[in-house]
Coordinates of C-alpha atoms in Angstrom, one line a residue:
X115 CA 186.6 218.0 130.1
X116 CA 186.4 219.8 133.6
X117 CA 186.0 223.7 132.5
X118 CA 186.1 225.9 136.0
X119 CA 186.6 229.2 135.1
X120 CA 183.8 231.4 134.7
X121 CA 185.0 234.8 133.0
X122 CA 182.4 236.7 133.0
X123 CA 180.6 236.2 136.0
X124 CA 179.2 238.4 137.7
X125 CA 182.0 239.8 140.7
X126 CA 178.8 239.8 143.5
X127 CA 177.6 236.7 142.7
X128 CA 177.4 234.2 145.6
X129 CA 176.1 230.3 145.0
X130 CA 175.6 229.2 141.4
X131 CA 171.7 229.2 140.1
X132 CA 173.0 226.3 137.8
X133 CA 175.9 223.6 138.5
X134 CA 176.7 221.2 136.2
X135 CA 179.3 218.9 137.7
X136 CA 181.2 215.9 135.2
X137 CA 178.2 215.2 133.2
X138 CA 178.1 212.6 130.8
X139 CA 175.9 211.1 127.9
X140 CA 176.2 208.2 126.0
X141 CA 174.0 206.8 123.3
X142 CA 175.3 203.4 123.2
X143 CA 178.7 203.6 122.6
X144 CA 178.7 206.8 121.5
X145 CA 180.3 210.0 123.7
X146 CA 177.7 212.6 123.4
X147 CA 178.7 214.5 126.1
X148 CA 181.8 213.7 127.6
X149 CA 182.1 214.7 131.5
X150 CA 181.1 218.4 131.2
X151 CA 181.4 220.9 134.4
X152 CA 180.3 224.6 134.6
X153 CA 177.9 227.0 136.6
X154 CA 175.7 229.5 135.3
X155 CA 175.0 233.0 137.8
X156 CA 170.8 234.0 138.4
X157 CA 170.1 236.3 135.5
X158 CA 172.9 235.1 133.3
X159 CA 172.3 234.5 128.9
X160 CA 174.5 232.3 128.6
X161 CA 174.7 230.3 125.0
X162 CA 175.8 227.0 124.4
X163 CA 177.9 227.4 120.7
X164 CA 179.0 224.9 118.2
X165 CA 178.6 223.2 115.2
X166 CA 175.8 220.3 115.2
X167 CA 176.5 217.1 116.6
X168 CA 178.8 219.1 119.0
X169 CA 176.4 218.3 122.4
X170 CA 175.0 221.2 123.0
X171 CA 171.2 220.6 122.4
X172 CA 171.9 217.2 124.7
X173 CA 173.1 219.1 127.3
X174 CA 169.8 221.3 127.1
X175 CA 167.5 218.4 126.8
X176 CA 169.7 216.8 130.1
X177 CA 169.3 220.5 132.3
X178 CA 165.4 220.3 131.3
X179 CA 165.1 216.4 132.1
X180 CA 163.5 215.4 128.6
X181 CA 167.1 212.7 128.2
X182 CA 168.9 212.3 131.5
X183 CA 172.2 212.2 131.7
X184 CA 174.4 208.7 132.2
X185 CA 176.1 210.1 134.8
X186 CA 177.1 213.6 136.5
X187 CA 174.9 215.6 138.5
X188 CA 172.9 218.8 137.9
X189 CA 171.8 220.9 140.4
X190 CA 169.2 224.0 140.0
X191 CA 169.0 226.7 143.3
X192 CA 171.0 224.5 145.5
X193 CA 168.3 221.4 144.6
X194 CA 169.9 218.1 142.7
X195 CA 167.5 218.1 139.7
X196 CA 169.7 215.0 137.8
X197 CA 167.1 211.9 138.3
X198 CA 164.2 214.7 138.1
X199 CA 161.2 214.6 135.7
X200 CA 160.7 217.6 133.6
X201 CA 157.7 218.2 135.7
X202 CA 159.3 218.0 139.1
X203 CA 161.9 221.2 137.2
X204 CA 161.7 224.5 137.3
X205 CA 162.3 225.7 133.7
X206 CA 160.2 227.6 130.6
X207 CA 161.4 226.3 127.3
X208 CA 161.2 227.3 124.0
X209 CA 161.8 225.1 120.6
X210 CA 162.8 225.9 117.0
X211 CA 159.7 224.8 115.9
X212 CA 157.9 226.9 118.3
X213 CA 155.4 224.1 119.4
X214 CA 152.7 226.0 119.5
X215 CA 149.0 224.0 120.0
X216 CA 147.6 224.9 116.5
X217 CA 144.1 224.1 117.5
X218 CA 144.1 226.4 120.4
X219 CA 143.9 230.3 120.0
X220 CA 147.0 232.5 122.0
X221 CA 145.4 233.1 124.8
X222 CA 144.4 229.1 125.7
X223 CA 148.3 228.5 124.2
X224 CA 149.9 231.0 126.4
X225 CA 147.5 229.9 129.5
X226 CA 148.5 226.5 128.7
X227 CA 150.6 226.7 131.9
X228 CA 148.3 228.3 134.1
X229 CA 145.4 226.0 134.1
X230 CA 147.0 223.9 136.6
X231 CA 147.9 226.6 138.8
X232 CA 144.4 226.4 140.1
X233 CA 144.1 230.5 138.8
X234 CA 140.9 232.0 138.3
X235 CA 140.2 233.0 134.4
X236 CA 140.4 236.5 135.5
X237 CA 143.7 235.9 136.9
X238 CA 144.8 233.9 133.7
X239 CA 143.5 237.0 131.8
X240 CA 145.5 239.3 133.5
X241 CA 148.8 237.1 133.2
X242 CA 148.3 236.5 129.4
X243 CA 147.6 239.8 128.3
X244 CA 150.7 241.5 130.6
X245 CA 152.8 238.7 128.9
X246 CA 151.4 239.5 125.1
X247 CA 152.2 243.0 126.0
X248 CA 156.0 241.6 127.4
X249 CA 156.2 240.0 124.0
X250 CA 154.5 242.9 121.7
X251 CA 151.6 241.3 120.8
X252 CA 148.8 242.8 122.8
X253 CA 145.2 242.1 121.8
X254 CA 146.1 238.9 119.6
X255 CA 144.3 236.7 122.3
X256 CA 141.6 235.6 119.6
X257 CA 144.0 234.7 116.9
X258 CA 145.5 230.8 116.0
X259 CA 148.8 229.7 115.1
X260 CA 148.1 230.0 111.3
X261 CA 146.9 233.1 111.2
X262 CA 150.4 234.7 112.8
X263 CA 154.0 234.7 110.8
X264 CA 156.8 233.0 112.1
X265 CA 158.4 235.8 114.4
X266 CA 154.6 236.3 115.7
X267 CA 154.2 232.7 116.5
X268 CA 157.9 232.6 117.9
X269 CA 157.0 235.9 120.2
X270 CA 153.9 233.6 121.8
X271 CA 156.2 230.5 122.0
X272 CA 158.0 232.9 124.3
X273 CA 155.1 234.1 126.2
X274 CA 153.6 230.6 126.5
X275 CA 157.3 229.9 128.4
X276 CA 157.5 232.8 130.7
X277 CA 153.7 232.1 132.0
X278 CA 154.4 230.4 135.1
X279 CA 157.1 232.4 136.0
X280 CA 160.1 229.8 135.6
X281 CA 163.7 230.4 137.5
X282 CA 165.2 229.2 134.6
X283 CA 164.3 230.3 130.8
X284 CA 165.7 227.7 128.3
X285 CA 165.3 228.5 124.2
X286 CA 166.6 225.5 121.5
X287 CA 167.5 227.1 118.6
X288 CA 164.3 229.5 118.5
X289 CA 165.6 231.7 115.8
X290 CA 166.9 229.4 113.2
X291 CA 163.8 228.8 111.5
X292 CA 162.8 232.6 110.9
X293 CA 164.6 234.4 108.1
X294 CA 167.0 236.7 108.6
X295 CA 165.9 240.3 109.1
X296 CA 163.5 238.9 111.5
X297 CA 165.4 237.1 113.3
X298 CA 168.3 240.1 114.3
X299 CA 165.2 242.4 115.2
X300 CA 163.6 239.4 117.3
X301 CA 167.1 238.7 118.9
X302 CA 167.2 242.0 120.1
X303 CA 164.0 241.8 121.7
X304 CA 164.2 238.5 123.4
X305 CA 167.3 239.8 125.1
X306 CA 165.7 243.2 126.0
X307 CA 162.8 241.1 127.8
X308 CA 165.5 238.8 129.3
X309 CA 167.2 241.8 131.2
X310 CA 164.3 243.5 132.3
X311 CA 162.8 240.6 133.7
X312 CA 166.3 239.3 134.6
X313 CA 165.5 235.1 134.0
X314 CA 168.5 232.9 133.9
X315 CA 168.3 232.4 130.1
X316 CA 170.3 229.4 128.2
X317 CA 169.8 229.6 124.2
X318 CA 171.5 226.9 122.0
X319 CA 172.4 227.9 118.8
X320 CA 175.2 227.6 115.6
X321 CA 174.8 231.1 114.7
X322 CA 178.3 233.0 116.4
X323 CA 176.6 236.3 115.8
X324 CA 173.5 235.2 117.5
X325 CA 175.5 234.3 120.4
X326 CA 178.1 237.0 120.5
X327 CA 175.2 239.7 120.1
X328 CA 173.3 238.2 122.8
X329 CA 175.2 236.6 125.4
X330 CA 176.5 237.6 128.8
X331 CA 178.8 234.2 128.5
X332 CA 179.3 231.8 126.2
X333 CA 180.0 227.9 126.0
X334 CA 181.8 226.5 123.0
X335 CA 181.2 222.9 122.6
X336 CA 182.7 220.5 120.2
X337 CA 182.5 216.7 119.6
X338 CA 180.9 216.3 123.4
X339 CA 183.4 218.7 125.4
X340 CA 183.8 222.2 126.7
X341 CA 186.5 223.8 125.0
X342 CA 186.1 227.7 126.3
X343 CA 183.8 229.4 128.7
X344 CA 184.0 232.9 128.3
X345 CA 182.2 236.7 127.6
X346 CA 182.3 236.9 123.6
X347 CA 185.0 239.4 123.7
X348 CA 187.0 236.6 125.1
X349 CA 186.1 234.1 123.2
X350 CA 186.8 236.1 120.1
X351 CA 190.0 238.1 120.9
X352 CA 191.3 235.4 123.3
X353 CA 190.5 231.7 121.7
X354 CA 191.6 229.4 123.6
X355 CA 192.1 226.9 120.8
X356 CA 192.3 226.3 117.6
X357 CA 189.0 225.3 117.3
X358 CA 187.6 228.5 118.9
X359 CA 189.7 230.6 116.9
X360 CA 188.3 228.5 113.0
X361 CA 184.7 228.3 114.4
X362 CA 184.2 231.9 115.9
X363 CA 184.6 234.7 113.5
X364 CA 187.1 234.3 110.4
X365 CA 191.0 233.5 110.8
X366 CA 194.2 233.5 109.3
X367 CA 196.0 230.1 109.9
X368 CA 199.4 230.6 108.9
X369 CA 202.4 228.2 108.8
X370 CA 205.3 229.7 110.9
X371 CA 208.4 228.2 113.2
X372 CA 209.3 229.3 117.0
X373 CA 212.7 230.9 116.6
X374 CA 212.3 232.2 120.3
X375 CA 210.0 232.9 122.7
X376 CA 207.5 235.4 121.5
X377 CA 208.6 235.6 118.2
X378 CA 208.0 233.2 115.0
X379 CA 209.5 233.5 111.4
X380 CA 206.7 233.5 108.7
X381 CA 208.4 232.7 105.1
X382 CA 211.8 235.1 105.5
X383 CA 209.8 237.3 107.8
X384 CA 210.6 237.5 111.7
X385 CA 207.7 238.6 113.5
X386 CA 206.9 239.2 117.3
X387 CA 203.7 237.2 118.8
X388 CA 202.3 236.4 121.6
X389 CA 203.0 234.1 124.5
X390 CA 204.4 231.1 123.4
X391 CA 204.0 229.0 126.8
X392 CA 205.0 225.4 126.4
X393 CA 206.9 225.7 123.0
X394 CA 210.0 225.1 122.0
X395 CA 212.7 227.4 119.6
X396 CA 212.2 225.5 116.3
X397 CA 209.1 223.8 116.6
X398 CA 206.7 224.5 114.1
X399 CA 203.2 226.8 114.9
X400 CA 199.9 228.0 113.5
X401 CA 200.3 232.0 113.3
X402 CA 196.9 233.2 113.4
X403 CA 195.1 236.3 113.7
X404 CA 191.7 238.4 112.4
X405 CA 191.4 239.8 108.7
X406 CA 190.6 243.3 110.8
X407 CA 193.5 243.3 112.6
X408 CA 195.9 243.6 109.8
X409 CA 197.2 247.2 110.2
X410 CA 197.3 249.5 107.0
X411 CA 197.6 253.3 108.0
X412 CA 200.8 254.7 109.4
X413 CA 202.9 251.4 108.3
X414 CA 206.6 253.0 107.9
X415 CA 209.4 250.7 107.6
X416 CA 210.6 251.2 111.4
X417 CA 206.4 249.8 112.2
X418 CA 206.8 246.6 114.2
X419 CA 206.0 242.9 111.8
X420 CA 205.7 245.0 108.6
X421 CA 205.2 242.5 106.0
X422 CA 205.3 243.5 101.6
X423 CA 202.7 241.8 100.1
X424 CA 200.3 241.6 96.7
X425 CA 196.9 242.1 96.4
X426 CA 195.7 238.9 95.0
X427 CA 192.4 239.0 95.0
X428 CA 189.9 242.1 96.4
X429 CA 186.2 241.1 97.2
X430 CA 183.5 243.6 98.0
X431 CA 180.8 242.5 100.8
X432 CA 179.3 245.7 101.4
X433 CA 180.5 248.2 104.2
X434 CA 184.3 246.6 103.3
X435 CA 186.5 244.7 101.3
X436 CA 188.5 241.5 102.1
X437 CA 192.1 241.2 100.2
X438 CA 193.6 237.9 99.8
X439 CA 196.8 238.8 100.4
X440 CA 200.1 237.1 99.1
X441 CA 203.4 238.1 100.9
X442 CA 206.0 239.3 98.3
X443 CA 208.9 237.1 99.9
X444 CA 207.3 233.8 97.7
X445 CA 206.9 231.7 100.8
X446 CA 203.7 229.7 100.8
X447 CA 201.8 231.7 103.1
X448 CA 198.2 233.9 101.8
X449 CA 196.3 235.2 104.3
X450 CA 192.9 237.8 104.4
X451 CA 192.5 241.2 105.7
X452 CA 189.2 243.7 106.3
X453 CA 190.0 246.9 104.7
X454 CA 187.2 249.7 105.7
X455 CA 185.9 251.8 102.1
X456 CA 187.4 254.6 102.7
X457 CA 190.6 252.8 103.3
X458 CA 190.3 251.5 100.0
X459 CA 189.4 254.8 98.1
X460 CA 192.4 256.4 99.9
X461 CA 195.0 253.9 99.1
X462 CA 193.6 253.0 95.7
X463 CA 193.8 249.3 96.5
X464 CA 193.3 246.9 93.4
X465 CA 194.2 243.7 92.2
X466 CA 197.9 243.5 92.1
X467 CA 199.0 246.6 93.7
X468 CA 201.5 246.0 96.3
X469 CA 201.4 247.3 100.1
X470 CA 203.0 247.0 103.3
X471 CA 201.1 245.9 106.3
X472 CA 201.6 245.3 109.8
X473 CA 200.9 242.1 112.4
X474 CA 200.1 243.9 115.3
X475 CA 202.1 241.7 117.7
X476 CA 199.2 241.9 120.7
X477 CA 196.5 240.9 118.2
X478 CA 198.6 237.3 117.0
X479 CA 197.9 234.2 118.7
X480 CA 200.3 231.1 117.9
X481 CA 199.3 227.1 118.7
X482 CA 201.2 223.9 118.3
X483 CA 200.6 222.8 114.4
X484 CA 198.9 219.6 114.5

């Protein structure tokens, strides 16, 4: 799939730092990558997103040269890097397991790098301890692998990439093994270091909040292809398919028909949508939208897509509830909504108590049903 636009991009940008250009990968006669095509901006964080098996950590390996692509072409700073070794690149990478040499303290595994540089160990001093400080680590030079926890041997993993200064930054899933309060605070700082050293940065990962916290743009693979490119308000308000909208945040899926362009009849409720390109009055659609953008407060009868419905089922996760909700008209269609505390305690919602919402018709999104 040839993907072009770049949403997101930065408006002053001239020549791409990155061009990938109808890349493909086969592993026999299996499509791991199937003619992919984007370009990625100097200083972009950009995340490569989908489920596993989806391409995404083959398209890394390709960009670093450790499994070359069948066929496409690659280029890095206006140089064709696609038949290049990984030593002729110019790249920093980072893997889940972190890699690090455990025989070797954190200074020789951060200067690993550097030796061949021909630098003096004063020199390599100097770099390793300004890069421990980079990382928040300073004065661990002395330590080995095993003595360090995961996050701390992560943060060196880091430091051991940056050392020679790369153009490009790429990290393989390097949170994923960490649990999970470490890895939102280590997120956090390994996109902090990103901007203020302003490396173009390419993280692969599964985790949607990992890449919708961190990224300036992200790609959304699946089963070898591109199917969005886009900033992650984008790519969650505005999914581009089905597939984006079920794999990024939670959706409602619901069964509906076209009765005319812009509008859809869910059970024996008429509701307006959104654009409805390409379809035709009477065919049937997928009506979906977000649990949080089912509308509560202020619903009078004259509100726009007011639907009755039952509270089926109320589940408590914290800072909110979600509500399976079951529309009153009997047609076949549940769907789940968000509702804040404080919404809750004000409307006394409970099992079986029945409420009118609203559809907001800017937040619903309608596909071809499959």
């Amino acid at each position: 799939m040839d993907v072009k636009a770049n949403g997101g991009a930065p408006a002053d940008a001239d020549a791409p730092y990155l061009r990938i250009e109808r890349v493909s990968k086969l592993f026999g006669s299996f499509v791991a990558l199937k003619e992919v095509s984007f370009d990625i901006y100097r200083g972009e964080f950009v995340c490569f997103l989908g489920p596993s098996g989806c391409g995404k950590t083959t398209l890394l390996r390709a960009i670093a040269g450790l499994d070359l692509q069948t066929s496409g072409r690659i280029e890095q700073d206006g140089r064709d890097i696609s038949s290049l070794p990984p030593s002729g690149r110019d790249f920093g990478i980072v893997f889940q397991s972190y890699a690090l040499f455990p025989n070797l303290s954190v200074f020789d595994n951060v200067a690993y790098g550097l030796r061949s540089r021909g630098l003096s160990r004063a020199a390599m001093e100097a770099r390793v301890a300004e890069l421990l400080g980079l990382v928040g680590l300073p004065g661990e030079v002395r330590k080995y692998p095993a003595q360090l926890s995961g996050g701390q041997q992560q943060r060196i993993a880091v430091a051991r990439a940056l050392a020679i200064s790369p153009g490009l930054l790429l990290l393989d899933e390097p949170l994923s093994a960490l649990d999970a309060r470490v890895r939102v605070r280590l997120r956090h700082e390994i996109r902090a270091l990103q901007r203020r050293l302003g490396v173009t940065t390419i993280m692969v990962t599964h985790d949607q909040e990992e890449a919708l916290t961190m990224a300036d743009r992200i790609v959304v693979m699946n089963q070898g292809i591109i199917e969005q490119i886009g900033t992650p308000v984008e790519i969650y308000r505005h999914p581009a398919t089905p597939f984006v909208a079920d794999f990024v945040g939670t959706m409602n899926f619901l069964d509906a028909t076209l009765v005319a362009p812009g509008r859809v009849r869910l059970g024996a409720v008429e509701v307006a949508c959104g654009a409805s390109d390409g379809l035709v009055p009477g065919a049937a659609v997928q009506l979906c939208f977000r649990p949080e953008d089912v509308s509560v407060r202020q619903v009078e009868r004259s509100t726009p897509n007011v639907v009755d419905v039952t509270i089926e089922g109320l589940e408590f996760l914290g800072s909110f509830c979600r509500g399976t909700l079951k529309p009153l008209d009997g047609g076949p269609n549940e769907f789940v909504a968000d509702f804040s505390i404080n919404l809750v305690r004000d409307f006394d919602l409970a099992v079986g108590r029945n409420l009118s919402v609203a559809l907001p018709a800017d937040r619903l999104r309608i596909y071809p049903k499959s």
